[in-house]
Backbone as XML, in Angstrom:
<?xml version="1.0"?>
<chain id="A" units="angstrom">
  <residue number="1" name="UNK">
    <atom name="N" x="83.305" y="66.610" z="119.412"/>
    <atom name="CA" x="83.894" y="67.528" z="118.488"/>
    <atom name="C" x="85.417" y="67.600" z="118.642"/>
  </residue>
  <residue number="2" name="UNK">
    <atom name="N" x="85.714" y="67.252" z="119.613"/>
    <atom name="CA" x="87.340" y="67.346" z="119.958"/>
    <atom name="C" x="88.063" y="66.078" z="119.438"/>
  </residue>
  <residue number="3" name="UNK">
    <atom name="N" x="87.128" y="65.056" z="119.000"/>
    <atom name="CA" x="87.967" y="64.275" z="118.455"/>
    <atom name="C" x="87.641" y="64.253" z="116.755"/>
  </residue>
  <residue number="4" name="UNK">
    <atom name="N" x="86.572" y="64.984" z="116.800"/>
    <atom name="CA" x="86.108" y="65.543" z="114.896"/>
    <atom name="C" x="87.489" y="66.179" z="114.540"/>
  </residue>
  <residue number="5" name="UNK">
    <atom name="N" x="87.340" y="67.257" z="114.944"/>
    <atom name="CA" x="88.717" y="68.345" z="114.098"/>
    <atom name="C" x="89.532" y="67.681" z="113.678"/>
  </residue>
  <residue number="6" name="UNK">
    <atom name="N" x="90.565" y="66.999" z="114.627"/>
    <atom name="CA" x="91.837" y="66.510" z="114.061"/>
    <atom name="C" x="91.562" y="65.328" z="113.380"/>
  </residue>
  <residue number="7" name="UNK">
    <atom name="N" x="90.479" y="64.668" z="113.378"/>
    <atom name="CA" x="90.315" y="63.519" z="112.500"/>
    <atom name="C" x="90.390" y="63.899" z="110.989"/>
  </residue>
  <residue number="8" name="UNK">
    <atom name="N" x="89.189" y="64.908" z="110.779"/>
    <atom name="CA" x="89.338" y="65.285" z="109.356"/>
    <atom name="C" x="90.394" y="66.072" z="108.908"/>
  </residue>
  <residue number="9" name="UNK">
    <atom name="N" x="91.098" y="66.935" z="109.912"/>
    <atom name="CA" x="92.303" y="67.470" z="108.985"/>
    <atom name="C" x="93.601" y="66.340" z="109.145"/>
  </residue>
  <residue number="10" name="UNK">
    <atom name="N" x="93.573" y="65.569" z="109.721"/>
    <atom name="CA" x="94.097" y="64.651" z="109.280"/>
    <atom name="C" x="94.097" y="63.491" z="107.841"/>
  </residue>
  <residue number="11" name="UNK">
    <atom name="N" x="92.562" y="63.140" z="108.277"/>
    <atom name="CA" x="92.385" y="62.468" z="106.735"/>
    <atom name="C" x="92.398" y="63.226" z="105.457"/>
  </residue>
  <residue number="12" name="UNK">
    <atom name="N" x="91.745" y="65.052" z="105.606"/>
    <atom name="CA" x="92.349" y="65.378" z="104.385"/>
    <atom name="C" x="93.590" y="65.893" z="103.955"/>
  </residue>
  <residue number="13" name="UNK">
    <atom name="N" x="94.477" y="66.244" z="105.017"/>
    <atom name="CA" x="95.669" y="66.573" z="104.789"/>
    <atom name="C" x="96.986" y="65.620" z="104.418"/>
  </residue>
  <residue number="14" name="UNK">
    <atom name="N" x="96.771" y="64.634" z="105.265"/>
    <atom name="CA" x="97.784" y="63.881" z="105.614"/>
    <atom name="C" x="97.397" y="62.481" z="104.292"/>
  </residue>
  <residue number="15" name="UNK">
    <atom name="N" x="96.372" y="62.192" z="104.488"/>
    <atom name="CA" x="96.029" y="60.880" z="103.693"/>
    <atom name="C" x="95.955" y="61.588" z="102.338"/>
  </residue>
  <residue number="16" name="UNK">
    <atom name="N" x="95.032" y="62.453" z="102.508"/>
    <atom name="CA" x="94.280" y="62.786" z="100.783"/>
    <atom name="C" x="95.228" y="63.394" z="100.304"/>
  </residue>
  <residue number="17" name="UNK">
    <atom name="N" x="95.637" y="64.468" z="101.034"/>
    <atom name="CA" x="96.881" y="65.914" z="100.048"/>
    <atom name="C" x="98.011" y="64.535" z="99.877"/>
  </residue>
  <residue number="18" name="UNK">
    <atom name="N" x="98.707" y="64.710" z="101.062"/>
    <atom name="CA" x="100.009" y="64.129" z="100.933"/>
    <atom name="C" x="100.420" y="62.961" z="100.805"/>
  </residue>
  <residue number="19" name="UNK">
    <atom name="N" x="99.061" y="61.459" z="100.715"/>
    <atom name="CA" x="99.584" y="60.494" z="100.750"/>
    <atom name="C" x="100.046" y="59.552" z="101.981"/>
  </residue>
  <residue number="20" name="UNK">
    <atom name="N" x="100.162" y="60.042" z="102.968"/>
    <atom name="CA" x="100.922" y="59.895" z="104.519"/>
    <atom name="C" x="100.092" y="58.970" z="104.626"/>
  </residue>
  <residue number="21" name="UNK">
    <atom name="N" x="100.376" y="58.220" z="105.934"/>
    <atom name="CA" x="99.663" y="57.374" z="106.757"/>
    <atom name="C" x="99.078" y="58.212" z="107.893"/>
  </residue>
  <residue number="22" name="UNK">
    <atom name="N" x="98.049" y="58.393" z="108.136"/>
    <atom name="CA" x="97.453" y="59.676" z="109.065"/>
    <atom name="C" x="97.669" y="58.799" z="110.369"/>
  </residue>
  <residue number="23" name="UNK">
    <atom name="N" x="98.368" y="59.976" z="110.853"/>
    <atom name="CA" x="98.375" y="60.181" z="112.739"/>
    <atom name="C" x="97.593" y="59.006" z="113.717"/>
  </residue>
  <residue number="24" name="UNK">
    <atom name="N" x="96.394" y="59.268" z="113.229"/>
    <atom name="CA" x="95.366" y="58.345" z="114.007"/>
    <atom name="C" x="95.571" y="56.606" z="113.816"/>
  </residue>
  <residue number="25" name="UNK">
    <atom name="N" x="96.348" y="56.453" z="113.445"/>
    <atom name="CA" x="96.697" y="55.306" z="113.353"/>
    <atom name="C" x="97.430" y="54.996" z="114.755"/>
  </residue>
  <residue number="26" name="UNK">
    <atom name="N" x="98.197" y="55.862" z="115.094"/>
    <atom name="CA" x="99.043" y="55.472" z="116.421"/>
    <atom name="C" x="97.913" y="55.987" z="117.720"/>
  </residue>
  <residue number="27" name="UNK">
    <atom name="N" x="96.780" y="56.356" z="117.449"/>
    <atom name="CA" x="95.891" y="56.510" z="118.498"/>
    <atom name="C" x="94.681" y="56.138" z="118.366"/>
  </residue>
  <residue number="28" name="UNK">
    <atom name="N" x="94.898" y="54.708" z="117.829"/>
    <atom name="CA" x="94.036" y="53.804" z="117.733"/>
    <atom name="C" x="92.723" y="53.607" z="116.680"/>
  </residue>
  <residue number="29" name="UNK">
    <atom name="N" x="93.621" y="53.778" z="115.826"/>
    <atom name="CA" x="93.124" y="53.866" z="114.083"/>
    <atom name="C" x="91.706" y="54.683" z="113.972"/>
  </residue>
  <residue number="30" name="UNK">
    <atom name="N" x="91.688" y="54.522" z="112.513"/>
    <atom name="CA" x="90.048" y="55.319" z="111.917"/>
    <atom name="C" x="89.027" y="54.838" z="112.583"/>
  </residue>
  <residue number="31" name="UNK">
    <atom name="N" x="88.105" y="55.626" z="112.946"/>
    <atom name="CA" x="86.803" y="55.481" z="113.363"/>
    <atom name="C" x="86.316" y="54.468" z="112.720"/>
  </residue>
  <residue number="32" name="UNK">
    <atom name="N" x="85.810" y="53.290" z="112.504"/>
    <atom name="CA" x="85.110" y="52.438" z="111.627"/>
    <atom name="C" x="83.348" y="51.968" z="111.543"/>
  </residue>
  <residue number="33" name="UNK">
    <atom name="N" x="83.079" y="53.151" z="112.572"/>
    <atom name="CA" x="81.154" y="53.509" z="112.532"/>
    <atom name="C" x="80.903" y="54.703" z="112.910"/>
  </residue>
  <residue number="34" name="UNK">
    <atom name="N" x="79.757" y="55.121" z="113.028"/>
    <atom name="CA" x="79.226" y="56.577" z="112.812"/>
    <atom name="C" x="79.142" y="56.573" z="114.335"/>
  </residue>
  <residue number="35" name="UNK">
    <atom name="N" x="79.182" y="55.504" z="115.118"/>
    <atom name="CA" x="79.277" y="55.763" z="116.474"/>
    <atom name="C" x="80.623" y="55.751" z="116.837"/>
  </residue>
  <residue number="36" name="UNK">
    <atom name="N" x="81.432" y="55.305" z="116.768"/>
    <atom name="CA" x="83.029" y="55.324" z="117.086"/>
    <atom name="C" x="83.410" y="57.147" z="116.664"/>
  </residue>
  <residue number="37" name="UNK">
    <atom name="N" x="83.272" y="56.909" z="115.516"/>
    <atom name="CA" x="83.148" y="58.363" z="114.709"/>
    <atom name="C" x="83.023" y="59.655" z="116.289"/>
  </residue>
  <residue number="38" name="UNK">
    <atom name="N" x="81.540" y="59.527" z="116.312"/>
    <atom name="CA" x="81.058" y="61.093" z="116.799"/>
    <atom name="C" x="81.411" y="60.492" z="118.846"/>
  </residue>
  <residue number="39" name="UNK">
    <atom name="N" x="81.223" y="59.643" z="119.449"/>
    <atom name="CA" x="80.799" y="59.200" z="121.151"/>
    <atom name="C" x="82.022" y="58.546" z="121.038"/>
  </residue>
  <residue number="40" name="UNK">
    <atom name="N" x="82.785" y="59.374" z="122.352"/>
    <atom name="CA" x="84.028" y="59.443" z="123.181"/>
    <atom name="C" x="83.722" y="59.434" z="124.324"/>
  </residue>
  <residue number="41" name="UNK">
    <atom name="N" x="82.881" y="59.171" z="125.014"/>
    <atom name="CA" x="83.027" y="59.116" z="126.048"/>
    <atom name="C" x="83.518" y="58.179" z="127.364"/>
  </residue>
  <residue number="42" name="UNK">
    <atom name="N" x="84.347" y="57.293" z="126.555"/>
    <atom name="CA" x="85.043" y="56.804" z="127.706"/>
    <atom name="C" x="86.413" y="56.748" z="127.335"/>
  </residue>
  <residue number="43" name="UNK">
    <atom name="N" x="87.007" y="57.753" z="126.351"/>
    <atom name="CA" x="88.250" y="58.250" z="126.408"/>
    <atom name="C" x="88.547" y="59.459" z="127.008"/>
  </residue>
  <residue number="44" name="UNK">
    <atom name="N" x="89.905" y="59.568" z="127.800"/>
    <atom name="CA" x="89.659" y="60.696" z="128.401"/>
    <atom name="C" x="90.414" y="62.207" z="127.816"/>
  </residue>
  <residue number="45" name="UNK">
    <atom name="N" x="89.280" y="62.828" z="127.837"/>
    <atom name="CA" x="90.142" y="64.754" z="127.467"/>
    <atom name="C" x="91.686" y="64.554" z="127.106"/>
  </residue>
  <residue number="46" name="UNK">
    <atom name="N" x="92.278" y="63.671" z="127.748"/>
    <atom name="CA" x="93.840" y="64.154" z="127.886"/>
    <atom name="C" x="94.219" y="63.234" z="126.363"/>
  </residue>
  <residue number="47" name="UNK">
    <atom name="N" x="93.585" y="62.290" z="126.263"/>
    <atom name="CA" x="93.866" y="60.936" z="124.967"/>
    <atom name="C" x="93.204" y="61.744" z="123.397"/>
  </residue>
  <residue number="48" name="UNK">
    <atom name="N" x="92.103" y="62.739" z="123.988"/>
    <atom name="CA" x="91.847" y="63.327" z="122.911"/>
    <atom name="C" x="92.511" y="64.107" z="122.402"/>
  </residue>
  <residue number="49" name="UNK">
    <atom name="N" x="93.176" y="65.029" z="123.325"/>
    <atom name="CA" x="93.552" y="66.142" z="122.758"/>
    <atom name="C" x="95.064" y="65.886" z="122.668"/>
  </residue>
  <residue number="50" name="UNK">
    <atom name="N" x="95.872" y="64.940" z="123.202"/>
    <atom name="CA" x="97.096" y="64.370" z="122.870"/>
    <atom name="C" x="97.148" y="64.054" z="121.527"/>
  </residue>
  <residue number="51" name="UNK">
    <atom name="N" x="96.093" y="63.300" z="121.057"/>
    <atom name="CA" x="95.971" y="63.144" z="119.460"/>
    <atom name="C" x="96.184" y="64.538" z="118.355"/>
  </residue>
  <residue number="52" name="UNK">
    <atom name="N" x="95.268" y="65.364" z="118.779"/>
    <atom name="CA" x="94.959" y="66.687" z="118.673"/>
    <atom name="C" x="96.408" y="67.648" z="118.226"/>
  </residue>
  <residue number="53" name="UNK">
    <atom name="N" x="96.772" y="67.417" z="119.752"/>
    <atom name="CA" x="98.133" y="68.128" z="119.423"/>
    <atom name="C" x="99.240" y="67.218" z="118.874"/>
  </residue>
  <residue number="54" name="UNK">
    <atom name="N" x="99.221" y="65.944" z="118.844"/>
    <atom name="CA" x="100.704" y="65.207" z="117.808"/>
    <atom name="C" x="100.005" y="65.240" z="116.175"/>
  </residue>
  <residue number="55" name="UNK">
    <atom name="N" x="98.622" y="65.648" z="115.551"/>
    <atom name="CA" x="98.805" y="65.929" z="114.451"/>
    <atom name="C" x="98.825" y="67.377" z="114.117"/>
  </residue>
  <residue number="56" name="UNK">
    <atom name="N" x="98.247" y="68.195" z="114.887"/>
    <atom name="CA" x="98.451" y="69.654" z="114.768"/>
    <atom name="C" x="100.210" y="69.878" z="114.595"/>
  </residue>
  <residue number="57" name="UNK">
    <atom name="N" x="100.866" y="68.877" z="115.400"/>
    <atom name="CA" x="102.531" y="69.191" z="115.395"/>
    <atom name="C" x="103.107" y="68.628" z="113.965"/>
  </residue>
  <residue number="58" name="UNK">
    <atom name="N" x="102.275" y="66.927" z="113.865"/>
    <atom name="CA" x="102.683" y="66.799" z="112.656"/>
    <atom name="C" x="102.446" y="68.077" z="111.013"/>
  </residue>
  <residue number="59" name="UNK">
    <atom name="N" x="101.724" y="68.787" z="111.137"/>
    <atom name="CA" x="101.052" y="69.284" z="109.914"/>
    <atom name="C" x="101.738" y="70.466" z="109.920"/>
  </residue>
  <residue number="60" name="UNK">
    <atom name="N" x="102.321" y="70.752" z="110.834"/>
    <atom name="CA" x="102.984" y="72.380" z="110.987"/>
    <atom name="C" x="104.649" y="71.798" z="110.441"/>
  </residue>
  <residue number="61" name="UNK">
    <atom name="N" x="105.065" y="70.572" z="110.354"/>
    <atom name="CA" x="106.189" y="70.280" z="110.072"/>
    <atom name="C" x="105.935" y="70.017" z="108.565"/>
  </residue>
  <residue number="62" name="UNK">
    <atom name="N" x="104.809" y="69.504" z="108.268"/>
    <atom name="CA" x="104.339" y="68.896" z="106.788"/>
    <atom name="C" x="104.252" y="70.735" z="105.772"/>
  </residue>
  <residue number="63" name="UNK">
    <atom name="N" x="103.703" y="71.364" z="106.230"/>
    <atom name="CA" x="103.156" y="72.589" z="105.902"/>
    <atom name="C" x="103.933" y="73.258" z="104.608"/>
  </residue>
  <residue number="64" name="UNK">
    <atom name="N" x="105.252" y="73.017" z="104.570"/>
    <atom name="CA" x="105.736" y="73.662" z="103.380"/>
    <atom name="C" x="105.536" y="72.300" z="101.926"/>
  </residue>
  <residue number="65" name="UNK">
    <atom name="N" x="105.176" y="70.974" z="102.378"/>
    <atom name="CA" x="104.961" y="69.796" z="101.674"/>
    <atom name="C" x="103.486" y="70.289" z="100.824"/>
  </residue>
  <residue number="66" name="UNK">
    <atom name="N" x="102.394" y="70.645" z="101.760"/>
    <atom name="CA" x="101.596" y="70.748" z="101.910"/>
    <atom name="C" x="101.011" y="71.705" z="100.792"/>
  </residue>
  <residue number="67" name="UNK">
    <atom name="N" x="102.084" y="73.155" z="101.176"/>
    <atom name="CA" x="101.979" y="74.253" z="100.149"/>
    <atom name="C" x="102.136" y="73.786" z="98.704"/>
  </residue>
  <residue number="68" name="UNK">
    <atom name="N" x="103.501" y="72.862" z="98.319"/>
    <atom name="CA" x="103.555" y="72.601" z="97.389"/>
    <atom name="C" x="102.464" y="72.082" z="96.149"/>
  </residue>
  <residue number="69" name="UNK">
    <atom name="N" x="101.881" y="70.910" z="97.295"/>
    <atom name="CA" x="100.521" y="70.476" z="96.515"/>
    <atom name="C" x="99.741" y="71.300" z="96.685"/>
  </residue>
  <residue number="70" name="UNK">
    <atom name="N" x="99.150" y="72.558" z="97.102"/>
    <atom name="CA" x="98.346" y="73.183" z="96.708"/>
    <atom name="C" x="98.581" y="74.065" z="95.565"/>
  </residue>
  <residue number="71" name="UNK">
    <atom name="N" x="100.105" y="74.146" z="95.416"/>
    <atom name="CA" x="100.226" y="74.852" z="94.463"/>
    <atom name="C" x="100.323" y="74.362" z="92.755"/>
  </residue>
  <residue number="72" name="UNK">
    <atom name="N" x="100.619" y="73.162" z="93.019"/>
    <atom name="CA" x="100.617" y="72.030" z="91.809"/>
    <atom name="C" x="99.518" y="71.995" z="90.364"/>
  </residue>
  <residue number="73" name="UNK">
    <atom name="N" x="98.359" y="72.015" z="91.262"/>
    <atom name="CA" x="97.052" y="72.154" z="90.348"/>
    <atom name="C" x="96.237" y="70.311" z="90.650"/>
  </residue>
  <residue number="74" name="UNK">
    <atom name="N" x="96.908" y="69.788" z="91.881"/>
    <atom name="CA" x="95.825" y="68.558" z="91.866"/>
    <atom name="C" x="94.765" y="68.848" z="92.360"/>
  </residue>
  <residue number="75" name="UNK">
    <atom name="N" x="94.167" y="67.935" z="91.960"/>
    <atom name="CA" x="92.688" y="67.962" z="92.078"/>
    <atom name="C" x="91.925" y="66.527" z="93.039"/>
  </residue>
  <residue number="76" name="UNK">
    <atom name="N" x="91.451" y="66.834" z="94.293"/>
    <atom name="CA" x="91.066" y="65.708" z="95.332"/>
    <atom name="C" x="89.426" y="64.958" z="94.842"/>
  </residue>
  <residue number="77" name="UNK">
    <atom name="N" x="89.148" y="63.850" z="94.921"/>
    <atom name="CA" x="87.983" y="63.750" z="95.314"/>
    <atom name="C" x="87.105" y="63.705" z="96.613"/>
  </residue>
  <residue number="78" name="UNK">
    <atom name="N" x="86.078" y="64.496" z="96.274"/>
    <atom name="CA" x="85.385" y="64.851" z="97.698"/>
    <atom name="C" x="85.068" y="63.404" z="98.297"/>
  </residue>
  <residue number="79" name="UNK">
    <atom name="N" x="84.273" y="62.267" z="97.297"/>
    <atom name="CA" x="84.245" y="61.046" z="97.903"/>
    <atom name="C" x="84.231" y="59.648" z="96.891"/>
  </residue>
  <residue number="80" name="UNK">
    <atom name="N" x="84.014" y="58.961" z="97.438"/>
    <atom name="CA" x="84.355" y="57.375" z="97.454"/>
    <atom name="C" x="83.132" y="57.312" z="95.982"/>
  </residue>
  <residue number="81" name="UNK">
    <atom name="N" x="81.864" y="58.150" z="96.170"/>
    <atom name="CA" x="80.927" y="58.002" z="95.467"/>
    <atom name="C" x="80.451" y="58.344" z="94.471"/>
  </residue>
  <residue number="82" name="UNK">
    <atom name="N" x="81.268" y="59.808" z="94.255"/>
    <atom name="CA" x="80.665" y="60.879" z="93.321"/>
    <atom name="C" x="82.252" y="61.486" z="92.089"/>
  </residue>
  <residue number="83" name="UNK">
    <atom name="N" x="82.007" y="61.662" z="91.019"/>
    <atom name="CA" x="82.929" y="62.282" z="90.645"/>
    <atom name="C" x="83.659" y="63.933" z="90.779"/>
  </residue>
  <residue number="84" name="UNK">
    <atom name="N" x="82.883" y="64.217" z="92.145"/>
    <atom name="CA" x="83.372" y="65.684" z="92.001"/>
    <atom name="C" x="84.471" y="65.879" z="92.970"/>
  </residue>
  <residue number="85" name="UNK">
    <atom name="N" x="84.760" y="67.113" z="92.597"/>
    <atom name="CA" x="86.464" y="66.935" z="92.881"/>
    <atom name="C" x="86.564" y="68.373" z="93.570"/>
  </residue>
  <residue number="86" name="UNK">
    <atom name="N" x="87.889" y="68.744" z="94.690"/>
    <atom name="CA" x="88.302" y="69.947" z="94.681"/>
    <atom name="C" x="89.578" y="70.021" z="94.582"/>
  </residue>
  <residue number="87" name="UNK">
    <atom name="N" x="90.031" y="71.594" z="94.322"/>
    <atom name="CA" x="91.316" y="71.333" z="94.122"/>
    <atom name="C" x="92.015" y="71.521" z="95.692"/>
  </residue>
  <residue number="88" name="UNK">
    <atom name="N" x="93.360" y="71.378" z="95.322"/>
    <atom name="CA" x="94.246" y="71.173" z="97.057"/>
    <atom name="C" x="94.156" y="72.114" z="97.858"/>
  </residue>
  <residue number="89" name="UNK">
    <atom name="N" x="94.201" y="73.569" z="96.943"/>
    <atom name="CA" x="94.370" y="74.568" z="97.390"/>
    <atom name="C" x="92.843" y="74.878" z="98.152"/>
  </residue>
  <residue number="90" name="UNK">
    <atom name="N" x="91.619" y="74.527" z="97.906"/>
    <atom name="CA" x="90.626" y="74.374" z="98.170"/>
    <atom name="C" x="90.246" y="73.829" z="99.481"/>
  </residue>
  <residue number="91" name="UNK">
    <atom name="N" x="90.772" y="72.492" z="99.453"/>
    <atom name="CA" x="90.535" y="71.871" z="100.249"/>
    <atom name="C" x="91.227" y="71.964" z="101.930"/>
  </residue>
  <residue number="92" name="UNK">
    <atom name="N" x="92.173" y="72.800" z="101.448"/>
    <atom name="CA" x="93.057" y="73.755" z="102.389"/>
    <atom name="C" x="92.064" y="74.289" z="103.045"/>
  </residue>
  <residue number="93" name="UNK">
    <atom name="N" x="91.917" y="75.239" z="102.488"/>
    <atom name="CA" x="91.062" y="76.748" z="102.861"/>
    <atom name="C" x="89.418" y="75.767" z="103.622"/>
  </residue>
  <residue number="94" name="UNK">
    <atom name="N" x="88.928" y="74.789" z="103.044"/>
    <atom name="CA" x="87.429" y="74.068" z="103.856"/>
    <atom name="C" x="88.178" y="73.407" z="105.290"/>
  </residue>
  <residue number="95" name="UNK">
    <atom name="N" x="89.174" y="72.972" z="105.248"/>
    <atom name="CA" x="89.560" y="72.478" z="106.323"/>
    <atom name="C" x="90.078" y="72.926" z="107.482"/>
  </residue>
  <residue number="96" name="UNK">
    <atom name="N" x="91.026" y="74.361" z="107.366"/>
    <atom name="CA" x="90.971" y="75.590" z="108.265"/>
    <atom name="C" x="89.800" y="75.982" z="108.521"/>
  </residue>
  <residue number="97" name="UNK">
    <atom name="N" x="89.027" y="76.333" z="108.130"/>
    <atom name="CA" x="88.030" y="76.962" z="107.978"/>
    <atom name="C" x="87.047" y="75.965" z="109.008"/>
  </residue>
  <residue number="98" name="UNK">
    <atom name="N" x="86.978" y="74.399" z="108.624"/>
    <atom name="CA" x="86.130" y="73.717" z="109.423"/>
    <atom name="C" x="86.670" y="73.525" z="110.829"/>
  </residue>
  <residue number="99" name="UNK">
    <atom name="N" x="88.232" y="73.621" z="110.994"/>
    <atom name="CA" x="88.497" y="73.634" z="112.335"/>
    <atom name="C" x="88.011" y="74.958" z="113.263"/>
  </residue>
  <residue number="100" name="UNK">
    <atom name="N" x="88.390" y="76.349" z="112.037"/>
    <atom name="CA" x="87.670" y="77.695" z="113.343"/>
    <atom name="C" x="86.984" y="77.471" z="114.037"/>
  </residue>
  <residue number="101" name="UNK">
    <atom name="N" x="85.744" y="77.200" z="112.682"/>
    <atom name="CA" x="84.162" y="77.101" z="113.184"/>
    <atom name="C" x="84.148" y="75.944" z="114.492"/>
  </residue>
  <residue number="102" name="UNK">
    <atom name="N" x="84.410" y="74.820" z="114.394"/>
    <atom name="CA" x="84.675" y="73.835" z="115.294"/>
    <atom name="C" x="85.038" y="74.351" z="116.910"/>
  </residue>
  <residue number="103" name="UNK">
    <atom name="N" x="86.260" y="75.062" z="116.566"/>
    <atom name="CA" x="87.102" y="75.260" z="118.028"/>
    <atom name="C" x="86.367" y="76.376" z="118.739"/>
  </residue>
  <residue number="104" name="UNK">
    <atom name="N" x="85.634" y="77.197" z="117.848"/>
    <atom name="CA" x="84.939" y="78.352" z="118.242"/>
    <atom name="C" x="83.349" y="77.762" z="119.095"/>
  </residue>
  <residue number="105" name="UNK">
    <atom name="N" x="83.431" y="76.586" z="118.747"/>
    <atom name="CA" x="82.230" y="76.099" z="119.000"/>
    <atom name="C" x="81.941" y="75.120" z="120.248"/>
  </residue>
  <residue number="106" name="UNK">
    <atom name="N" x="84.060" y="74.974" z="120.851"/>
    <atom name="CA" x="83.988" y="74.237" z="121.687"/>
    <atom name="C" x="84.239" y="75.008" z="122.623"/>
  </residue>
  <residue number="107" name="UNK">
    <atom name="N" x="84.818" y="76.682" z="122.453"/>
    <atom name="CA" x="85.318" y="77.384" z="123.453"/>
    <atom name="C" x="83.518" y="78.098" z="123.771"/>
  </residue>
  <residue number="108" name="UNK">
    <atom name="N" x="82.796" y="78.450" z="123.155"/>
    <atom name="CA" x="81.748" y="78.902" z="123.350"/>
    <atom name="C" x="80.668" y="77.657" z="123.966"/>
  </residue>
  <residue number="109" name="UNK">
    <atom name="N" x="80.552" y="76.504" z="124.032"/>
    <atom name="CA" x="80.219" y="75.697" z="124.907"/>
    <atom name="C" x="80.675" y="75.439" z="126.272"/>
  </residue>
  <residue number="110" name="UNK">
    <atom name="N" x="81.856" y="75.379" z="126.138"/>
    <atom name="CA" x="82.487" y="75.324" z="127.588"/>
    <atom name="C" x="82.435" y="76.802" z="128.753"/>
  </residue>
  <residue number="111" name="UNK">
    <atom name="N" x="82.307" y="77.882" z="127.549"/>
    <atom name="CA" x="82.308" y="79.188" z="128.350"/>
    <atom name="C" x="80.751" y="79.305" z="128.830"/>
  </residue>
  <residue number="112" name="UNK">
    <atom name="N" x="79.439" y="78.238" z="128.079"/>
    <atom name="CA" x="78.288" y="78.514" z="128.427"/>
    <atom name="C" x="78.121" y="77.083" z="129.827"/>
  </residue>
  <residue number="113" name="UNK">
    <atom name="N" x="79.077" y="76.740" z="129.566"/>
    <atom name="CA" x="78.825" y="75.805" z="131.255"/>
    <atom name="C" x="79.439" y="76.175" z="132.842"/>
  </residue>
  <residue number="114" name="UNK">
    <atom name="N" x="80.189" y="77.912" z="132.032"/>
    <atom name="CA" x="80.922" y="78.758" z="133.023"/>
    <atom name="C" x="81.924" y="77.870" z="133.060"/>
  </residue>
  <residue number="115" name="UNK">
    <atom name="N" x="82.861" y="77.589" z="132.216"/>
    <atom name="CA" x="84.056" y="76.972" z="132.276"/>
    <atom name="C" x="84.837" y="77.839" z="131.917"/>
  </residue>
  <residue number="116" name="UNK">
    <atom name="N" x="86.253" y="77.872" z="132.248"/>
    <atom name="CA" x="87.388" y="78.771" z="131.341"/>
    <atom name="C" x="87.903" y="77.716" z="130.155"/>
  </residue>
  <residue number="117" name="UNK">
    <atom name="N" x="87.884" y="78.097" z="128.908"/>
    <atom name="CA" x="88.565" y="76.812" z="127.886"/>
    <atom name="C" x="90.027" y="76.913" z="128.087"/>
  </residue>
  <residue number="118" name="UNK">
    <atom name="N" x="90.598" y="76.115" z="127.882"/>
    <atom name="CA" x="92.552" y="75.874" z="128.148"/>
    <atom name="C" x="92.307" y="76.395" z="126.806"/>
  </residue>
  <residue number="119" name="UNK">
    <atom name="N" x="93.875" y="77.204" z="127.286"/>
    <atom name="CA" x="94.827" y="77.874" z="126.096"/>
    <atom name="C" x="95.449" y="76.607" z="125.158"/>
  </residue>
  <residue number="120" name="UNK">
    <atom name="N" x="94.951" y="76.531" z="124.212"/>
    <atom name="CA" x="95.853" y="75.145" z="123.590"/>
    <atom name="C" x="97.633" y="75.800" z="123.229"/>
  </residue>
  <residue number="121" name="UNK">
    <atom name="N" x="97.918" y="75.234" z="122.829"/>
    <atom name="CA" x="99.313" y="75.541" z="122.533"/>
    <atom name="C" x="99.414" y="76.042" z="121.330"/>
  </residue>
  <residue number="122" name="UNK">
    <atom name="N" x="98.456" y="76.233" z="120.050"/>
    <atom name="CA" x="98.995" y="77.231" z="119.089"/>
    <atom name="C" x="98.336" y="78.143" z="119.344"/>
  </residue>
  <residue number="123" name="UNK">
    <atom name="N" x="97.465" y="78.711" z="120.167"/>
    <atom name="CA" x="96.864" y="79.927" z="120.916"/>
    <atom name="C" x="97.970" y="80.680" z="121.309"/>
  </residue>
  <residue number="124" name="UNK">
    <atom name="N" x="99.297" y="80.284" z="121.591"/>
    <atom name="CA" x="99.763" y="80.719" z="123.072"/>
    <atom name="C" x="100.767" y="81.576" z="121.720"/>
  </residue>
</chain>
């Protein structure tokens, strides 16, 4: 899951909203199977979440770019397959939204293995 989050708000922010070349390119490109995708386990915590935090840094610099296209009126497609669409401003709000749920889900795992979770840096 720690390498889920920033993948997708990367691909929808950076690729889909804005066009960019997403982040993950300099940390060793897109996932290209459903196993690459979800099993990390022989990268370590520090490679994940380094990723983590250089697009979280990138997107907080992008953010007023970002606003703009949501405010525009474009309209994204959800996929490769289907004609349905959301708009930017939309796709905003699913993608915050999928990181909460996410991070909430990694601090409540780690707190059920009696771990303390690290303060990330936009916590602080």
């Amino acid at each position: 899951m720690v390498a889920h989050v920033p993948v997708v708000e990367d691909g929808w922010f950076r690729l889909d909203l804005l066009g960019r070349s997403p982040v993950w390119e300099n940390f060793g490109g897109e996932p290209t199977s459903a196993d690459e995708y979800w099993h990390h386990e022989d990268e370590s915590l520090d490679s994940l979440l380094a990723y983590w935090d250089a697009m979280e840094t990138d997107m907080l610099r992008r953010w007023p770019a970002l606003m703009e296209v949501a405010s525009s009126g474009r309209r994204i497609r959800v996929s490769d397959d289907g004609p349905e669409t959301l708009s930017a401003d939309e796709v905003i709000w699913h993608v915050m939204q999928h990181e909460v749920r996410h991070t909430a889900q990694i601090v409540q795992r780690l707190r059920l293995l009696g771990q303390q979770p690290p303060r990330w840096t936009w916590c602080s």
